[in-house]
Amino acid sequence: MPLSDFAIHAHGLTKQFGQHTAVDRLDLTVPRGSMFGLLGPNGAGKSTTLSMITGLLRPDAGLVTVNGVSVWPDPTAVKAGIGVVPENLLLFERLSAREFLSYVGRFRHMTDESIDARTNDLLAVLDLESADDKLITDFSMGMRKKISLAAALLHAPPLLILDEPFESVDPVSQRSIRQILDQLLDAGGTVVLSSHVMATVEELCDWAAIMHHGQLLRHGPMSEVRAGQRLDDVFAQTIGSDALPPTRLDWLNTFAAEPENRSGAEL
Amino acid sequence: MIDWASARSFIPLKFRTITRTPQALIGLILGLLLGGGMAALGAFALWALRGTEHAELTLALSLGGLAALWLLGPLVLGGGEIILDIRRFGPLPLGRSTIGAGLLLASFVGVPAMVTLIAVGASVTHAASAPVAAFMAVAGLVFVVSVIVASRVVVSFMTLVFGTRFRAAATAVTMLVAISLGAASQSLVYIGQLVSLDDLRALRSIARWLPTSWAAESLALASADRLLPAVAFLAGAVVFVGALFVVWGRLLARHLEGGGAADPTKRRGPLVSPWMDRLVDRRTAAAWARGNRSIRRDPREWAETAAFIPLVLAFSLPALTVIRSASPRLMLVSYLAVSSSVAITTSNIFGSDGPTVVADAFPGDGFKSVLIGKTIPRMVAVMLLVALGTVALAVFTDGWLLLPVSLALITQSGLVAATAGIFVSLRSPIPLPDRVGSLAGNNAGCVASLVRVVTLFSINIATTAWAAPTLTVALLGRPLLALVPGVAMLAAAVWWYRWVAEVEGRRTANRVPELLAALSLRS
């Protein structure tokens, strides 16, 4: 495929924190118009990878292009064409949901009319209308996710990169978010999401990648990654943890022999 | 290239952020009244002193002091990038120069900028002629820009080093600074009696070599019609501002590229140090070690522990300044600071880690170990620092003979206050919701607030009574003999502390659901 067919193309992407290599010479391609699921256990390097792709964390080595534009020479230009829900939701805590979206829209050079209309739509669809005037500092985790998603969608980006978008979000809103993502996809957009929920990724995504210890272990169309199995089975096999090692947690069987460990006696 | 439309949007963003809650609005209005009043007073003083050496000295030192506040203020006052955190702009298509310009413009919103502009404006009106006024206007502008950018550099650097904990701490520390200033202002009278005009001249001669004071020095010199040195200092200030912009630009770039991201694999040492296990039993050591970590990591705990600093200032500064020659026995008053501060830090031991009481309660043990483990770190942190202060007092007052008995008094006061803290925490537990500072939390309910005020007063009375035998012997002129009642009362304090922890711990162990209900009800 020519490079222009990819929404994201990363080559040799590497990031180290001290002695720890969070992402190790990662090669990743995301085709335009795909719904791409990035999977991996905690600490696999998913969020670090997404941060490097979105211009939020400078890689130690490697190249990454987004929509054909190299990210690190000019991250500002790349950010203009993407919507991001990052891992750390750093929001303006002392603004209300509406004010927050209003400022994000201004920073993206949108007209006031457009900001107002889209804010109304997004708050309604994401069930945040009742929190219209509530300060973000008082939001629940799920509401913070939703307002962050609204900010990422406000300028109708062709590429949406979402780090755990369904985490802490109620089922009704999850449904709404899926519909929004489908709509974006139908219009020719691309969505990249990371998630721990296999069922969600299996249902939504047509491309997937599995990361572990900073490396990409599987990568391709969902049908190829699954290879006729359930995604969670493939995931467990890929990262090598499909069963608890029999030698671990042996002490769990010793409760009958050590009743004094659970004594309620005061010292 | 600067996107000025976006940069200008930082101004209303900052304004909305600092006026969005009633508390913030009241703080802003009070700040404007206080800061504006002080600036107006300074302007009047300058006018009254015009034509004298005092005017030039006042101008140089007050603007130099203002520059120092700009440098130090953001570290503790929750200003600058704490309000408009650079990383919040990360996902937006804003370049480094646009964010820098926006932050610079936003700095003109708020009390510090207003006070600085009034001060600079007043100094310009002080000029002898129109050309000098024009020069001073330029120097004033350089001064304003230099203090703002210097402040930004400090905050950017500190946020890179300290990360989110630093920013979270700033809000809690704001209140402490306000209290400290209140306490310190009581000592200004004493300090004022000791400072002569020569001291101020010496201070200026030192301050003028600090780059942050160069623009101020230029203004002061120009106000006295000494234009040649004024131009030299202004040139230095302009170079300094240029250097600051370069450094700030690099720091901004580091922020925007994820600088300061932590190593997720960093390993920390064991929770419980071996020496703790040797001093107390395993469960108490665990609670003690957790308390130590909490004090180090939770800004709200820092605030509670640091709350005693103004008290120590209030007690020790007068003793160190005016009365230091009067009587070395005055160092004995430091035990009152200990009792008050330990009372503050221990009167809400479920405060910032209220939810963890479930973890403490779950193993089904009595609460004695938890209570002792929670109070020891708070007590030790305060008592060690006050003990250091007392040693300093001994040096200044030559009161070495009083030092042993003074340390005995400090220890017993801490124990008595911690005992009362345990009692109040269990009888009137108050949890603190996330992002609420401890001092604000204590005022969450008027009844709880009243309980705490009465407690602090009662604890001071109780520790005074407890210290009375030791104090009486010490003040009658036999400092070493006072060690006898001192040690006896210390032993009694240890026994009292352990006994209350035992009794209250046993009582609480049977009432954990009620304790949890009280914590939930008030959260």
PDB file of N, CA and C in Angstrom, chain A residues 116-181:
ATOM      1  N   ASP A 116     -21.407  26.646  19.049  1.00  0.00           N
ATOM      2  CA  ASP A 116     -22.664  26.514  19.802  1.00  0.00           C
ATOM      3  C   ASP A 116     -23.488  25.335  19.299  1.00  0.00           C
ATOM      4  N   ALA A 117     -23.636  25.264  17.985  1.00  0.00           N
ATOM      5  CA  ALA A 117     -24.476  24.199  17.406  1.00  0.00           C
ATOM      6  C   ALA A 117     -23.897  22.820  17.719  1.00  0.00           C
ATOM      7  N   ARG A 118     -22.591  22.679  17.527  1.00  0.00           N
ATOM      8  CA  ARG A 118     -21.976  21.368  17.755  1.00  0.00           C
ATOM      9  C   ARG A 118     -21.939  21.022  19.246  1.00  0.00           C
ATOM     10  N   THR A 119     -21.740  22.046  20.090  1.00  0.00           N
ATOM     11  CA  THR A 119     -21.753  21.800  21.537  1.00  0.00           C
ATOM     12  C   THR A 119     -23.118  21.262  21.960  1.00  0.00           C
ATOM     13  N   ASN A 120     -24.185  21.913  21.468  1.00  0.00           N
ATOM     14  CA  ASN A 120     -25.531  21.438  21.806  1.00  0.00           C
ATOM     15  C   ASN A 120     -25.713  19.982  21.393  1.00  0.00           C
ATOM     16  N   ASP A 121     -25.296  19.677  20.172  1.00  0.00           N
ATOM     17  CA  ASP A 121     -25.447  18.299  19.666  1.00  0.00           C
ATOM     18  C   ASP A 121     -24.657  17.303  20.526  1.00  0.00           C
ATOM     19  N   LEU A 122     -23.403  17.654  20.779  1.00  0.00           N
ATOM     20  CA  LEU A 122     -22.536  16.709  21.509  1.00  0.00           C
ATOM     21  C   LEU A 122     -23.015  16.501  22.941  1.00  0.00           C
ATOM     22  N   LEU A 123     -23.407  17.599  23.598  1.00  0.00           N
ATOM     23  CA  LEU A 123     -23.885  17.458  24.983  1.00  0.00           C
ATOM     24  C   LEU A 123     -25.149  16.601  25.025  1.00  0.00           C
ATOM     25  N   ALA A 124     -25.999  16.759  24.013  1.00  0.00           N
ATOM     26  CA  ALA A 124     -27.237  15.962  23.966  1.00  0.00           C
ATOM     27  C   ALA A 124     -26.921  14.487  23.714  1.00  0.00           C
ATOM     28  N   VAL A 125     -26.099  14.235  22.722  1.00  0.00           N
ATOM     29  CA  VAL A 125     -25.806  12.832  22.351  1.00  0.00           C
ATOM     30  C   VAL A 125     -25.059  12.117  23.474  1.00  0.00           C
ATOM     31  N   LEU A 126     -24.177  12.831  24.141  1.00  0.00           N
ATOM     32  CA  LEU A 126     -23.376  12.186  25.197  1.00  0.00           C
ATOM     33  C   LEU A 126     -24.033  12.294  26.569  1.00  0.00           C
ATOM     34  N   ASP A 127     -25.280  12.707  26.590  1.00  0.00           N
ATOM     35  CA  ASP A 127     -26.055  12.776  27.823  1.00  0.00           C
ATOM     36  C   ASP A 127     -25.368  13.662  28.867  1.00  0.00           C
ATOM     37  N   LEU A 128     -24.871  14.802  28.400  1.00  0.00           N
ATOM     38  CA  LEU A 128     -24.223  15.742  29.322  1.00  0.00           C
ATOM     39  C   LEU A 128     -25.015  17.050  29.434  1.00  0.00           C
ATOM     40  N   GLU A 129     -26.233  17.034  28.888  1.00  0.00           N
ATOM     41  CA  GLU A 129     -27.013  18.285  28.895  1.00  0.00           C
ATOM     42  C   GLU A 129     -27.279  18.783  30.307  1.00  0.00           C
ATOM     43  N   SER A 130     -27.556  17.821  31.197  1.00  0.00           N
ATOM     44  CA  SER A 130     -27.888  18.227  32.572  1.00  0.00           C
ATOM     45  C   SER A 130     -26.644  18.785  33.287  1.00  0.00           C
ATOM     46  N   ALA A 131     -25.461  18.454  32.757  1.00  0.00           N
ATOM     47  CA  ALA A 131     -24.221  18.928  33.385  1.00  0.00           C
ATOM     48  C   ALA A 131     -23.668  20.142  32.651  1.00  0.00           C
ATOM     49  N   ASP A 132     -24.500  20.717  31.796  1.00  0.00           N
ATOM     50  CA  ASP A 132     -24.132  21.845  30.953  1.00  0.00           C
ATOM     51  C   ASP A 132     -23.339  22.907  31.717  1.00  0.00           C
ATOM     52  N   ASP A 133     -23.865  23.285  32.913  1.00  0.00           N
ATOM     53  CA  ASP A 133     -23.268  24.398  33.640  1.00  0.00           C
ATOM     54  C   ASP A 133     -22.469  23.936  34.868  1.00  0.00           C
ATOM     55  N   LYS A 134     -22.274  22.610  34.953  1.00  0.00           N
ATOM     56  CA  LYS A 134     -21.545  22.081  36.106  1.00  0.00           C
ATOM     57  C   LYS A 134     -20.041  22.196  35.843  1.00  0.00           C
ATOM     58  N   LEU A 135     -19.268  22.493  36.899  1.00  0.00           N
ATOM     59  CA  LEU A 135     -17.827  22.580  36.706  1.00  0.00           C
ATOM     60  C   LEU A 135     -17.239  21.191  36.469  1.00  0.00           C
ATOM     61  N   ILE A 136     -16.228  21.130  35.625  1.00  0.00           N
ATOM     62  CA  ILE A 136     -15.623  19.838  35.282  1.00  0.00           C
ATOM     63  C   ILE A 136     -15.006  19.176  36.517  1.00  0.00           C
ATOM     64  N   THR A 137     -14.555  19.995  37.461  1.00  0.00           N
ATOM     65  CA  THR A 137     -13.958  19.414  38.667  1.00  0.00           C
ATOM     66  C   THR A 137     -14.955  18.535  39.419  1.00  0.00           C
ATOM     67  N   ASP A 138     -16.261  18.803  39.219  1.00  0.00           N
ATOM     68  CA  ASP A 138     -17.285  18.016  39.909  1.00  0.00           C
ATOM     69  C   ASP A 138     -17.764  16.826  39.076  1.00  0.00           C
ATOM     70  N   PHE A 139     -17.171  16.603  37.929  1.00  0.00           N
ATOM     71  CA  PHE A 139     -17.595  15.502  37.048  1.00  0.00           C
ATOM     72  C   PHE A 139     -17.118  14.153  37.583  1.00  0.00           C
ATOM     73  N   SER A 140     -17.903  13.117  37.290  1.00  0.00           N
ATOM     74  CA  SER A 140     -17.450  11.759  37.573  1.00  0.00           C
ATOM     75  C   SER A 140     -16.431  11.368  36.491  1.00  0.00           C
ATOM     76  N   MET A 141     -15.775  10.221  36.689  1.00  0.00           N
ATOM     77  CA  MET A 141     -14.761   9.776  35.719  1.00  0.00           C
ATOM     78  C   MET A 141     -15.390   9.564  34.344  1.00  0.00           C
ATOM     79  N   GLY A 142     -16.585   8.953  34.327  1.00  0.00           N
ATOM     80  CA  GLY A 142     -17.259   8.711  33.060  1.00  0.00           C
ATOM     81  C   GLY A 142     -17.600  10.007  32.344  1.00  0.00           C
ATOM     82  N   MET A 143     -18.050  10.997  33.120  1.00  0.00           N
ATOM     83  CA  MET A 143     -18.390  12.296  32.519  1.00  0.00           C
ATOM     84  C   MET A 143     -17.139  12.983  31.972  1.00  0.00           C
ATOM     85  N   ARG A 144     -16.028  12.813  32.671  1.00  0.00           N
ATOM     86  CA  ARG A 144     -14.773  13.412  32.185  1.00  0.00           C
ATOM     87  C   ARG A 144     -14.369  12.784  30.858  1.00  0.00           C
ATOM     88  N   LYS A 145     -14.556  11.466  30.772  1.00  0.00           N
ATOM     89  CA  LYS A 145     -14.257  10.787  29.503  1.00  0.00           C
ATOM     90  C   LYS A 145     -15.127  11.358  28.385  1.00  0.00           C
ATOM     91  N   LYS A 146     -16.411  11.538  28.704  1.00  0.00           N
ATOM     92  CA  LYS A 146     -17.349  11.977  27.666  1.00  0.00           C
ATOM     93  C   LYS A 146     -17.061  13.416  27.211  1.00  0.00           C
ATOM     94  N   ILE A 147     -16.737  14.281  28.168  1.00  0.00           N
ATOM     95  CA  ILE A 147     -16.484  15.671  27.760  1.00  0.00           C
ATOM     96  C   ILE A 147     -15.161  15.748  26.992  1.00  0.00           C
ATOM     97  N   SER A 148     -14.245  14.871  27.352  1.00  0.00           N
ATOM     98  CA  SER A 148     -12.977  14.826  26.616  1.00  0.00           C
ATOM     99  C   SER A 148     -13.221  14.336  25.184  1.00  0.00           C
ATOM    100  N   LEU A 149     -14.129  13.366  25.057  1.00  0.00           N
ATOM    101  CA  LEU A 149     -14.472  12.864  23.723  1.00  0.00           C
ATOM    102  C   LEU A 149     -15.175  13.956  22.908  1.00  0.00           C
ATOM    103  N   ALA A 150     -16.064  14.684  23.595  1.00  0.00           N
ATOM    104  CA  ALA A 150     -16.760  15.783  22.902  1.00  0.00           C
ATOM    105  C   ALA A 150     -15.755  16.797  22.361  1.00  0.00           C
ATOM    106  N   ALA A 151     -14.728  17.107  23.190  1.00  0.00           N
ATOM    107  CA  ALA A 151     -13.707  18.061  22.750  1.00  0.00           C
ATOM    108  C   ALA A 151     -12.926  17.516  21.554  1.00  0.00           C
ATOM    109  N   ALA A 152     -12.706  16.192  21.561  1.00  0.00           N
ATOM    110  CA  ALA A 152     -11.958  15.578  20.455  1.00  0.00           C
ATOM    111  C   ALA A 152     -12.768  15.564  19.166  1.00  0.00           C
ATOM    112  N   LEU A 153     -14.114  15.537  19.303  1.00  0.00           N
ATOM    113  CA  LEU A 153     -14.988  15.443  18.122  1.00  0.00           C
ATOM    114  C   LEU A 153     -15.384  16.801  17.558  1.00  0.00           C
ATOM    115  N   LEU A 154     -15.254  17.834  18.382  1.00  0.00           N
ATOM    116  CA  LEU A 154     -15.845  19.137  18.078  1.00  0.00           C
ATOM    117  C   LEU A 154     -15.506  19.646  16.674  1.00  0.00           C
ATOM    118  N   HIS A 155     -14.273  19.454  16.237  1.00  0.00           N
ATOM    119  CA  HIS A 155     -13.846  20.003  14.946  1.00  0.00           C
ATOM    120  C   HIS A 155     -13.963  18.973  13.825  1.00  0.00           C
ATOM    121  N   ALA A 156     -14.708  17.883  14.077  1.00  0.00           N
ATOM    122  CA  ALA A 156     -14.949  16.832  13.075  1.00  0.00           C
ATOM    123  C   ALA A 156     -13.651  16.369  12.420  1.00  0.00           C
ATOM    124  N   PRO A 157     -12.751  15.789  13.223  1.00  0.00           N
ATOM    125  CA  PRO A 157     -11.449  15.410  12.662  1.00  0.00           C
ATOM    126  C   PRO A 157     -11.562  14.149  11.807  1.00  0.00           C
ATOM    127  N   PRO A 158     -10.712  14.005  10.806  1.00  0.00           N
ATOM    128  CA  PRO A 158     -10.726  12.779  10.005  1.00  0.00           C
ATOM    129  C   PRO A 158     -10.083  11.595  10.727  1.00  0.00           C
ATOM    130  N   LEU A 159      -9.323  11.898  11.781  1.00  0.00           N
ATOM    131  CA  LEU A 159      -8.687  10.818  12.551  1.00  0.00           C
ATOM    132  C   LEU A 159      -8.919  11.046  14.042  1.00  0.00           C
ATOM    133  N   LEU A 160      -9.457  10.023  14.682  1.00  0.00           N
ATOM    134  CA  LEU A 160      -9.770  10.111  16.105  1.00  0.00           C
ATOM    135  C   LEU A 160      -8.924   9.072  16.833  1.00  0.00           C
ATOM    136  N   ILE A 161      -8.196   9.513  17.863  1.00  0.00           N
ATOM    137  CA  ILE A 161      -7.336   8.585  18.609  1.00  0.00           C
ATOM    138  C   ILE A 161      -7.785   8.593  20.068  1.00  0.00           C
ATOM    139  N   LEU A 162      -8.283   7.463  20.508  1.00  0.00           N
ATOM    140  CA  LEU A 162      -8.936   7.396  21.811  1.00  0.00           C
ATOM    141  C   LEU A 162      -8.253   6.376  22.706  1.00  0.00           C
ATOM    142  N   ASP A 163      -7.804   6.840  23.880  1.00  0.00           N
ATOM    143  CA  ASP A 163      -7.165   5.939  24.840  1.00  0.00           C
ATOM    144  C   ASP A 163      -8.224   5.503  25.852  1.00  0.00           C
ATOM    145  N   GLU A 164      -8.585   4.260  25.815  1.00  0.00           N
ATOM    146  CA  GLU A 164      -9.615   3.690  26.709  1.00  0.00           C
ATOM    147  C   GLU A 164     -10.896   4.528  26.713  1.00  0.00           C
ATOM    148  N   PRO A 165     -11.555   4.691  25.561  1.00  0.00           N
ATOM    149  CA  PRO A 165     -12.706   5.596  25.518  1.00  0.00           C
ATOM    150  C   PRO A 165     -13.935   5.103  26.293  1.00  0.00           C
ATOM    151  N   PHE A 166     -14.034   3.815  26.530  1.00  0.00           N
ATOM    152  CA  PHE A 166     -15.244   3.289  27.178  1.00  0.00           C
ATOM    153  C   PHE A 166     -15.069   3.074  28.677  1.00  0.00           C
ATOM    154  N   GLU A 167     -13.869   3.332  29.154  1.00  0.00           N
ATOM    155  CA  GLU A 167     -13.591   3.115  30.570  1.00  0.00           C
ATOM    156  C   GLU A 167     -14.453   4.043  31.428  1.00  0.00           C
ATOM    157  N   SER A 168     -15.147   3.483  32.400  1.00  0.00           N
ATOM    158  CA  SER A 168     -15.987   4.226  33.354  1.00  0.00           C
ATOM    159  C   SER A 168     -17.230   4.853  32.725  1.00  0.00           C
ATOM    160  N   VAL A 169     -17.498   4.576  31.467  1.00  0.00           N
ATOM    161  CA  VAL A 169     -18.665   5.186  30.805  1.00  0.00           C
ATOM    162  C   VAL A 169     -19.855   4.235  30.927  1.00  0.00           C
ATOM    163  N   ASP A 170     -21.019   4.782  31.226  1.00  0.00           N
ATOM    164  CA  ASP A 170     -22.206   3.949  31.422  1.00  0.00           C
ATOM    165  C   ASP A 170     -22.642   3.296  30.094  1.00  0.00           C
ATOM    166  N   PRO A 171     -23.386   2.188  30.174  1.00  0.00           N
ATOM    167  CA  PRO A 171     -23.732   1.434  28.961  1.00  0.00           C
ATOM    168  C   PRO A 171     -24.497   2.248  27.910  1.00  0.00           C
ATOM    169  N   VAL A 172     -25.391   3.127  28.374  1.00  0.00           N
ATOM    170  CA  VAL A 172     -26.170   3.914  27.409  1.00  0.00           C
ATOM    171  C   VAL A 172     -25.245   4.852  26.626  1.00  0.00           C
ATOM    172  N   SER A 173     -24.335   5.505  27.353  1.00  0.00           N
ATOM    173  CA  SER A 173     -23.401   6.407  26.677  1.00  0.00           C
ATOM    174  C   SER A 173     -22.435   5.631  25.796  1.00  0.00           C
ATOM    175  N   GLN A 174     -22.073   4.428  26.242  1.00  0.00           N
ATOM    176  CA  GLN A 174     -21.194   3.595  25.398  1.00  0.00           C
ATOM    177  C   GLN A 174     -21.843   3.345  24.048  1.00  0.00           C
ATOM    178  N   ARG A 175     -23.137   3.095  24.103  1.00  0.00           N
ATOM    179  CA  ARG A 175     -23.889   2.848  22.861  1.00  0.00           C
ATOM    180  C   ARG A 175     -23.856   4.093  21.964  1.00  0.00           C
ATOM    181  N   SER A 176     -24.061   5.247  22.605  1.00  0.00           N
ATOM    182  CA  SER A 176     -24.033   6.498  21.836  1.00  0.00           C
ATOM    183  C   SER A 176     -22.663   6.708  21.204  1.00  0.00           C
ATOM    184  N   ILE A 177     -21.625   6.423  21.999  1.00  0.00           N
ATOM    185  CA  ILE A 177     -20.261   6.636  21.490  1.00  0.00           C
ATOM    186  C   ILE A 177     -20.009   5.722  20.282  1.00  0.00           C
ATOM    187  N   ARG A 178     -20.471   4.473  20.386  1.00  0.00           N
ATOM    188  CA  ARG A 178     -20.285   3.543  19.257  1.00  0.00           C
ATOM    189  C   ARG A 178     -20.963   4.086  18.002  1.00  0.00           C
ATOM    190  N   GLN A 179     -22.168   4.641  18.190  1.00  0.00           N
ATOM    191  CA  GLN A 179     -22.891   5.191  17.027  1.00  0.00           C
ATOM    192  C   GLN A 179     -22.129   6.362  16.418  1.00  0.00           C
ATOM    193  N   ILE A 180     -21.559   7.194  17.318  1.00  0.00           N
ATOM    194  CA  ILE A 180     -20.779   8.342  16.816  1.00  0.00           C
ATOM    195  C   ILE A 180     -19.579   7.844  16.010  1.00  0.00           C
ATOM    196  N   LEU A 181     -18.901   6.838  16.559  1.00  0.00           N
ATOM    197  CA  LEU A 181     -17.704   6.320  15.878  1.00  0.00           C
ATOM    198  C   LEU A 181     -18.085   5.702  14.537  1.00  0.00           C
TER     199      LEU A 181
END
